[in-house]
mmCIF file of C-alpha atoms in Angstrom:
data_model
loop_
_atom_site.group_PDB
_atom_site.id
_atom_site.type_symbol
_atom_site.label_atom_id
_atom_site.label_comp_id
_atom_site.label_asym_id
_atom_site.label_seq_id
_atom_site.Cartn_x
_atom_site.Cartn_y
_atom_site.Cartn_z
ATOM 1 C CA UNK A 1 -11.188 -48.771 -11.858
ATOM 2 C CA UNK A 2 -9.838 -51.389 -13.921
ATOM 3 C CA UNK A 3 -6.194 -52.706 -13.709
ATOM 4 C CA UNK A 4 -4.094 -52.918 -16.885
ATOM 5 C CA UNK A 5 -1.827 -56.080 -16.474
ATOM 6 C CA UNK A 6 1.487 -56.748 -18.086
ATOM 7 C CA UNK A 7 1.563 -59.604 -20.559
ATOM 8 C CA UNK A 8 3.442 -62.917 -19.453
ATOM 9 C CA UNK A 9 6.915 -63.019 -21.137
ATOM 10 C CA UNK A 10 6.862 -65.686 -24.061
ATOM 11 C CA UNK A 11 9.673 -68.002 -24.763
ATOM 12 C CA UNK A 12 9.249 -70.427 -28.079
ATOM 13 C CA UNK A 13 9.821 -74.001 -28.394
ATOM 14 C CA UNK A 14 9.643 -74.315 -32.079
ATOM 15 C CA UNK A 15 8.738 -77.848 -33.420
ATOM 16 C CA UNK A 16 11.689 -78.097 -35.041
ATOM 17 C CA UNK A 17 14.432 -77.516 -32.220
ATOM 18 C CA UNK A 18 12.318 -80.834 -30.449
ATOM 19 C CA UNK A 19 14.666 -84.299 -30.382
ATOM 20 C CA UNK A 20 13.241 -86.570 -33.020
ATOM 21 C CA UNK A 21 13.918 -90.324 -31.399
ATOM 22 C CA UNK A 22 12.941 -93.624 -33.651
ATOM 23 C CA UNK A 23 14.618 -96.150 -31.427
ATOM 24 C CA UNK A 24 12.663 -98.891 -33.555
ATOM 25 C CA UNK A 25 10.461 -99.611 -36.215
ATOM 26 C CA UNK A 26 7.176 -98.928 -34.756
ATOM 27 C CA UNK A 27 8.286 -95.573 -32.265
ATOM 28 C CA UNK A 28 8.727 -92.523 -33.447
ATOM 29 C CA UNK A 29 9.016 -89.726 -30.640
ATOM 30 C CA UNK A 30 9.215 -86.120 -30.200
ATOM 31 C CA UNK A 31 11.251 -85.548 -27.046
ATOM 32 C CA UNK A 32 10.416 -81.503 -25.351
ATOM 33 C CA UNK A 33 12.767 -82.261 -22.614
ATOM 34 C CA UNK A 34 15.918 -84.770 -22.140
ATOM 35 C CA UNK A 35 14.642 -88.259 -22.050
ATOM 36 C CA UNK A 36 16.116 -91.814 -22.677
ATOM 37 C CA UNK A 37 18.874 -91.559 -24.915
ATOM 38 C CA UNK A 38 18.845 -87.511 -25.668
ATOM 39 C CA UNK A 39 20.538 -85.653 -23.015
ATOM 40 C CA UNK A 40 20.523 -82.033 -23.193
ATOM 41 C CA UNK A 41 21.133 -79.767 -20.146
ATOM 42 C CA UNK A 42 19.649 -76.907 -21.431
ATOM 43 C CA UNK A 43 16.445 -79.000 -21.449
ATOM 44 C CA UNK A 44 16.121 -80.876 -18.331
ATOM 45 C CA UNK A 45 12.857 -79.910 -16.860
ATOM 46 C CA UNK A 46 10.191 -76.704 -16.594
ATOM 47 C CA UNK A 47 9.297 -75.984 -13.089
ATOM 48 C CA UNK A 48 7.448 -79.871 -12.103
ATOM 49 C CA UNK A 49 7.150 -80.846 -15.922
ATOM 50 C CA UNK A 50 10.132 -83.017 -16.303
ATOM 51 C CA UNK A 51 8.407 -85.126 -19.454
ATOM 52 C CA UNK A 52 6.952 -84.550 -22.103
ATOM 53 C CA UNK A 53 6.993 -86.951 -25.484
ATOM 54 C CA UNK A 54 4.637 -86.555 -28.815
ATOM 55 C CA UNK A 55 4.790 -90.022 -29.054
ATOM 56 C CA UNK A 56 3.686 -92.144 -32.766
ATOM 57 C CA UNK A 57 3.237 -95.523 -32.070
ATOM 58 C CA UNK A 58 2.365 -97.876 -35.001
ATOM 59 C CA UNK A 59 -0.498 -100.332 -35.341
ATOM 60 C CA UNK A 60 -0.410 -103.563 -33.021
ATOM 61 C CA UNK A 61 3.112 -102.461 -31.030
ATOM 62 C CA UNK A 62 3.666 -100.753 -27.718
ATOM 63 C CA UNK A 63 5.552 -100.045 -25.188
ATOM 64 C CA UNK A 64 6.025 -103.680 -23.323
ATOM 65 C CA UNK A 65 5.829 -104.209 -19.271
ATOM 66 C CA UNK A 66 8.192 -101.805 -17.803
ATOM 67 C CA UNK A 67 8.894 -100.132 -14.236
ATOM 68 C CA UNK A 68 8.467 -96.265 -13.196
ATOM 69 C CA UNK A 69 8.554 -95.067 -9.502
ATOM 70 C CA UNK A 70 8.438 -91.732 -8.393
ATOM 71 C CA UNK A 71 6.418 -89.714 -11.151
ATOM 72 C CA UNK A 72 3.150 -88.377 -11.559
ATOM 73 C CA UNK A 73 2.652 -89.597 -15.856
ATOM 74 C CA UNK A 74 -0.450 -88.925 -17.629
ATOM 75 C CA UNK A 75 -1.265 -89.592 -21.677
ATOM 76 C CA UNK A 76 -3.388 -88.256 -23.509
ATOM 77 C CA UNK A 77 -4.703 -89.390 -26.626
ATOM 78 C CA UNK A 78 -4.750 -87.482 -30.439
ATOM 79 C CA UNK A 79 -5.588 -90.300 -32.873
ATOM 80 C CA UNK A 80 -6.106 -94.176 -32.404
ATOM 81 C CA UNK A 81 -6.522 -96.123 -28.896
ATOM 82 C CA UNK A 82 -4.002 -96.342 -26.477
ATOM 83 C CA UNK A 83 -4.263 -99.419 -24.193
ATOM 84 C CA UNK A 84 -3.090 -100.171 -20.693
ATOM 85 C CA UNK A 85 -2.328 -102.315 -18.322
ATOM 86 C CA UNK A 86 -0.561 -102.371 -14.895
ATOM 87 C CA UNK A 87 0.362 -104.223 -11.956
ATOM 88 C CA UNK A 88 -2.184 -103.075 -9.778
ATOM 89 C CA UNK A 89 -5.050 -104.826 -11.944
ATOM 90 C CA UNK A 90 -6.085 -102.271 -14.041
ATOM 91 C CA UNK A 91 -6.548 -102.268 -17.789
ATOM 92 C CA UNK A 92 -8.357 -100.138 -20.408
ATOM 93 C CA UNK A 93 -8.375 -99.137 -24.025
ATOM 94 C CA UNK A 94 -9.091 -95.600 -24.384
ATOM 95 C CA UNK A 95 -9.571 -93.309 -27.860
ATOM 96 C CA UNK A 96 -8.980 -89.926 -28.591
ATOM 97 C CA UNK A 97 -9.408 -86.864 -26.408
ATOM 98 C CA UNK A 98 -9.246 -89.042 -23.376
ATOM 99 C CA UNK A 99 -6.407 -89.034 -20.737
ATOM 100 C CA UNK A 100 -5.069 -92.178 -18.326
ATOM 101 C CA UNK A 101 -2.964 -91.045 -14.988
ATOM 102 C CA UNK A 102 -0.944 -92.780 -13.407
ATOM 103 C CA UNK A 103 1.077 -92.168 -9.744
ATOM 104 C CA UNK A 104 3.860 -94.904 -9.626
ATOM 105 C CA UNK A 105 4.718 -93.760 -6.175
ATOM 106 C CA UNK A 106 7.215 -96.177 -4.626
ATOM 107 C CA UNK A 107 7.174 -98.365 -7.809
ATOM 108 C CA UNK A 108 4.902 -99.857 -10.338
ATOM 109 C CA UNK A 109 5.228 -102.007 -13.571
ATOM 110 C CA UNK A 110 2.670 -101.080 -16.746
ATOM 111 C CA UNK A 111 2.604 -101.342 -20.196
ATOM 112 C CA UNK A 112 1.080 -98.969 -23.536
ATOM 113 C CA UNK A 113 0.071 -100.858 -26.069
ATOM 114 C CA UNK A 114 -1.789 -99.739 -29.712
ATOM 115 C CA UNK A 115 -3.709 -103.006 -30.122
ATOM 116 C CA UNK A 116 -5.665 -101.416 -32.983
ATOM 117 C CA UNK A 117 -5.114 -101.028 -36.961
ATOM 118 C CA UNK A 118 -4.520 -97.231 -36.669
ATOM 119 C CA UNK A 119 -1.840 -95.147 -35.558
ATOM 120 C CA UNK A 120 -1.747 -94.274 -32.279
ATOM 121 C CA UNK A 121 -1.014 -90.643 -31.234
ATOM 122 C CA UNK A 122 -0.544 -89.709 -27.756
ATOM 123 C CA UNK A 123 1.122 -87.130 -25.694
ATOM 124 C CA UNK A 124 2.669 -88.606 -22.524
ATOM 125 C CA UNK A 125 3.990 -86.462 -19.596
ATOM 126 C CA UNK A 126 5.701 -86.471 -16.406
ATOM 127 C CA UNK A 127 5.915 -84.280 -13.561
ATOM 128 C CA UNK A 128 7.999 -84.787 -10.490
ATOM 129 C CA UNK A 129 6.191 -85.758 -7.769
ATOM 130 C CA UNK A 130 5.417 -84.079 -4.245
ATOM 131 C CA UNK A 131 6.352 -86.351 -2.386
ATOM 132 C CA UNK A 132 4.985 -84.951 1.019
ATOM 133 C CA UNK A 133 1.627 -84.942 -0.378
ATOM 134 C CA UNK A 134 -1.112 -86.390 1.295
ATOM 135 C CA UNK A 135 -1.620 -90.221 0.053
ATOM 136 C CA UNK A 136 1.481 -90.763 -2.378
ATOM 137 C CA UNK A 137 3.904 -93.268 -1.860
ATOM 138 C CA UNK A 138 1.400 -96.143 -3.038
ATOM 139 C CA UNK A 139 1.226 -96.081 -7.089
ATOM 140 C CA UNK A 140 -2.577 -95.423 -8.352
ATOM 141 C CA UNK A 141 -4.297 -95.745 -11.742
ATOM 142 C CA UNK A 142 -6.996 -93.464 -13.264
ATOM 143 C CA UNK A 143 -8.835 -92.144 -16.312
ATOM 144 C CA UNK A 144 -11.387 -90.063 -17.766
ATOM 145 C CA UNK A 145 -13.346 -89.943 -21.087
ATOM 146 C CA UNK A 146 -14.330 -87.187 -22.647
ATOM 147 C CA UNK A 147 -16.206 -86.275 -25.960
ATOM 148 C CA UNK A 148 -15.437 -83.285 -28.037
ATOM 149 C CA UNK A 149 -18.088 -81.141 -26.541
ATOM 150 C CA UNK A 150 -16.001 -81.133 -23.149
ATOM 151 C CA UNK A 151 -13.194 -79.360 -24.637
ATOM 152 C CA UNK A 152 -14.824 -77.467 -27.684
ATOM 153 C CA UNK A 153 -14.519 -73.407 -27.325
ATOM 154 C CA UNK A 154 -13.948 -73.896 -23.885
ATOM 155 C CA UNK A 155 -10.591 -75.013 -21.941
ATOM 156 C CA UNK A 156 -11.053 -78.217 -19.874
ATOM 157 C CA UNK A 157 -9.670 -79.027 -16.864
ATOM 158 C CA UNK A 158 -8.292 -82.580 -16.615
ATOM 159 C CA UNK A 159 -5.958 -82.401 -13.657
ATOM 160 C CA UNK A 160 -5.356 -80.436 -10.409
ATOM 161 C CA UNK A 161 -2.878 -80.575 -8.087
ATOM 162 C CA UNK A 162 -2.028 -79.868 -4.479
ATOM 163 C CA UNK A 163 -1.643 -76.308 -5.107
ATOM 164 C CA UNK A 164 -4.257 -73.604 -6.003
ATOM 165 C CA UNK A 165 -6.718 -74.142 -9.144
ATOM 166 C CA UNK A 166 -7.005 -70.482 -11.313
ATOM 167 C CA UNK A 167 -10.274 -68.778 -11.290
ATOM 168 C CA UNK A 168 -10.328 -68.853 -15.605
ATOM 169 C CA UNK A 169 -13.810 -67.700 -16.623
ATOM 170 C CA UNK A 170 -13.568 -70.287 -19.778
ATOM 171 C CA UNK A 171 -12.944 -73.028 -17.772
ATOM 172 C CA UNK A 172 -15.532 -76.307 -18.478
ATOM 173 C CA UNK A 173 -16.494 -78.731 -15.125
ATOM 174 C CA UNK A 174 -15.249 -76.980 -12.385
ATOM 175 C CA UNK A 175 -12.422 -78.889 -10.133
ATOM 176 C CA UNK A 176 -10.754 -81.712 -12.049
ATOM 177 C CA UNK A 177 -11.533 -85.407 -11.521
ATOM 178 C CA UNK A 178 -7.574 -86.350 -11.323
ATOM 179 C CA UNK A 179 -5.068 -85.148 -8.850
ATOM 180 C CA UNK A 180 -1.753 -84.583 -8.818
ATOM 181 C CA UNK A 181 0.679 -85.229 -5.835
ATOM 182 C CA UNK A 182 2.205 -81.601 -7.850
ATOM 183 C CA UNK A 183 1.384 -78.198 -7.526
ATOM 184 C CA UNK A 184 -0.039 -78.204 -11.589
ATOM 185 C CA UNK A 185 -3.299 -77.734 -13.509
ATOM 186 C CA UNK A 186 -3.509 -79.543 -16.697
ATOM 187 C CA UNK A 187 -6.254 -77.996 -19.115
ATOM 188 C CA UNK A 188 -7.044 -78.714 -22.896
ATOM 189 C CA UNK A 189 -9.018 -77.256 -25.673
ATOM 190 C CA UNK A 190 -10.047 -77.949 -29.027
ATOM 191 C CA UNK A 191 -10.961 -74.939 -30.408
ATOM 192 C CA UNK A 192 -12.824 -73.248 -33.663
ATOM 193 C CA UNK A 193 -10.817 -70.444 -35.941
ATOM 194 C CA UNK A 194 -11.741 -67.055 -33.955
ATOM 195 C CA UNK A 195 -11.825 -68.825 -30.800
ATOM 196 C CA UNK A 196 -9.801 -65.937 -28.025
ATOM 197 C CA UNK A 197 -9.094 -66.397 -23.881
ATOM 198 C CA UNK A 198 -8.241 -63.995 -21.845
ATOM 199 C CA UNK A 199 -6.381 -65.807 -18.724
ATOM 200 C CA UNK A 200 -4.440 -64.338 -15.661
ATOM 201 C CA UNK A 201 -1.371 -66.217 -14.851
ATOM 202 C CA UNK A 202 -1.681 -65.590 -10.814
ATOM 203 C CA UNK A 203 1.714 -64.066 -9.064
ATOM 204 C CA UNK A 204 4.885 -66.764 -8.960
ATOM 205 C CA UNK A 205 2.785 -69.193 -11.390
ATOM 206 C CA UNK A 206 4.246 -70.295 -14.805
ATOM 207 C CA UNK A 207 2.691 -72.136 -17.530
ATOM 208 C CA UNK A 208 3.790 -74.232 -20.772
ATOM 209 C CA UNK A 209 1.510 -74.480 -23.561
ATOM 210 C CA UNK A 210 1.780 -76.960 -26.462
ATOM 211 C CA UNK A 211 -0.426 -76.065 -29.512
ATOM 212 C CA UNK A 212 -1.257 -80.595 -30.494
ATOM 213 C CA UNK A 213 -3.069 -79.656 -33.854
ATOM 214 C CA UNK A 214 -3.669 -76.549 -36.079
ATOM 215 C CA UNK A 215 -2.431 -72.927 -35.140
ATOM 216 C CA UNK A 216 -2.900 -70.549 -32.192
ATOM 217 C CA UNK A 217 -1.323 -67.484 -30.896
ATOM 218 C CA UNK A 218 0.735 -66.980 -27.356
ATOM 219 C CA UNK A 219 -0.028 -63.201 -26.489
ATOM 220 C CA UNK A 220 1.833 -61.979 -29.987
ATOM 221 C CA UNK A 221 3.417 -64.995 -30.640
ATOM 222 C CA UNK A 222 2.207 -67.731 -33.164
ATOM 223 C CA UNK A 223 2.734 -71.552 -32.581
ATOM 224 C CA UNK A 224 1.855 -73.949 -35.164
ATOM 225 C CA UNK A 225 1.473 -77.584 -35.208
ATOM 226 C CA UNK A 226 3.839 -79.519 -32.101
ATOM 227 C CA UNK A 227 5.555 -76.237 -30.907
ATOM 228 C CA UNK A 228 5.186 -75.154 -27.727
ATOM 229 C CA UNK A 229 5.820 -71.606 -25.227
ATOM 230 C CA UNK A 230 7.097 -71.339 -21.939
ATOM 231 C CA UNK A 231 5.491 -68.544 -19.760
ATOM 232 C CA UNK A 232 6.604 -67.337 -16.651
ATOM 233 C CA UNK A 233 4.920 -64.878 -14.552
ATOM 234 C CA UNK A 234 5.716 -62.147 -12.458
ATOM 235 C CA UNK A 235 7.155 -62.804 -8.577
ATOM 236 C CA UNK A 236 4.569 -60.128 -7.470
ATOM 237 C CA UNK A 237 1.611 -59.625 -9.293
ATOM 238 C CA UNK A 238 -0.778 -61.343 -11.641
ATOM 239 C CA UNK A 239 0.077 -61.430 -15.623
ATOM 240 C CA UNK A 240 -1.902 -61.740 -18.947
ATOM 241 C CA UNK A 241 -1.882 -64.741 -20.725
ATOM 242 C CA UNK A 242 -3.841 -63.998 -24.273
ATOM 243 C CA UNK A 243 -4.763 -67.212 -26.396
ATOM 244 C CA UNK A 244 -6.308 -67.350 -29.970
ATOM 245 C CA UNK A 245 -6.991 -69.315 -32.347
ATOM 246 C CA UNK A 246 -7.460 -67.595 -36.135
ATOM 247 C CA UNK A 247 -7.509 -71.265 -37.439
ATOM 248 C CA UNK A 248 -8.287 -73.366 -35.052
ATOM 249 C CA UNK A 249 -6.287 -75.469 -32.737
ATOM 250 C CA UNK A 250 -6.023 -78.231 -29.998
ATOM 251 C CA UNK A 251 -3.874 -77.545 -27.644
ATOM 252 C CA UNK A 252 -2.701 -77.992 -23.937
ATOM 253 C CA UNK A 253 -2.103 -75.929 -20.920
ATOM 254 C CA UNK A 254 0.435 -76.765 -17.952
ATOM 255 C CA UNK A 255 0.075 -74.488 -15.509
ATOM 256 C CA UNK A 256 1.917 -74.598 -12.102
ATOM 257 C CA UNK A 257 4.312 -72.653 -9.351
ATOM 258 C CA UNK A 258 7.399 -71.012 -10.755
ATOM 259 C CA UNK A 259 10.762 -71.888 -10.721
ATOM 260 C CA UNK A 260 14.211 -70.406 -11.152
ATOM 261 C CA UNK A 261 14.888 -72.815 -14.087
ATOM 262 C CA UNK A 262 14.711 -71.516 -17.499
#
């Protein structure tokens, strides 16, 4: 006998409530949660996903050698190259659809750089770190390159966590090369017009979705371009999480444990 679930509750973030930061002549930034300069305490954090910036960065400019400790950051890339380079030796130009991680742990210096003569289009985000996981503490570098095909029609699962991975049927590759010292799953797809999932958000999980290119639908929702929806599921049983995609879209799925924030 089959089991009816209740859709996950939707809350919008439209585009256009996001804090638009041009600190200088090459950055312009979208900010989805307070971050540098924009404070707003309404908007602190989701659950582990404390950053996350739609970041424009012009041709040859970058963000210059600078410290982080304590965060679990990963970028991934929309349009142009994105190049870095850290303190621990590593260093690596890497084009769209492809995502660089990076644990500072107890402290690291790096630097993001668009060395190219394109725009450079990246979403960069942070979550806060276990910091009883196995292995943190020492900061650690990674990345993975993918071509369209790993993401088209499908969702993709770039990073895992310390927590459980769901059991989505549309899921491409299995367990994710990167981990997280979080309890999150980081998935993407670029997807055709008519493209539909059908996902259970498991008991106490949450999820935040940001719709990167074209149009989609959040259960009966619709997101264009750089909005974004906040899920949250129920404390006691599993929830429906129905994506679509009449025109087409790229997007990106957060999914990890609930919280009592907003």
């Amino acid at each position: 006998m089959s089991v009816t679930l209740p859709s996950a509750a939707v809350r919008l973030v439209p585009a256009a409530s996001l804090h638009v930061s041009k600190p200088t002549w090459w950055l312009e930034s979208r900010f989805h949660f307070s971050f540098a300069d924009y404070w707003d305490p309404e908007r602190m954090h989701f659950g582990a996903l404390r950053v996350m910036n739609d970041d424009l960065v012009k041709p040859r400019a970058g963000f210059g050698r600078h410290p982080h400790r304590h965060a679990e950051i990963f970028s991934y890339i929309l349009q142009g190259n994105l190049s870095h380079a850290d303190s621990m030796g590593s260093s690596e130009a890497l084009p769209r659809g492809c995502v660089q991680y990076m644990s500072a742990g107890r402290g690291v210096t790096h630097s993001e750089m668009n060395d190219h003569d394109e725009t450079c289009r990246f979403i960069q985000v942070w979550l806060t770190p276990d910091t009883t996981a196995p292995g943190y503490g020492e900061p650690k570098y990674g990345s993975t390159r993918y071509t369209k095909a790993d993401r088209h029609n499908q969702l993709l699962h770039m990073l895992s966590g310390t927590g459980p991975s769901p059991a989505w049927h549309s899921v491409n590759g299995g367990m994710a090369p990167i981990r997280l010292h979080q309890d999150g799953n980081v998935f993407v797809s670029e997807s055709d017009a008519g493209a539909a999932y059908e996902l259970q958000l498991a008991a106490r999980r949450q999820a935040y979705i940001l719709c990167m290119e074209g149009s989609m639908r959040v259960n009966s929702d619709q997101l264009q371009a750089r909005d974004a929806a906040k899920l949250k599921g129920a404390d006691d049983s599993a929830t429906l999480l129905k994506l679509s995609t009449a025109e087409g879209a790229h997007f990106m799925v957060i999914e990890m444990a609930k919280s009592d924030d907003q």
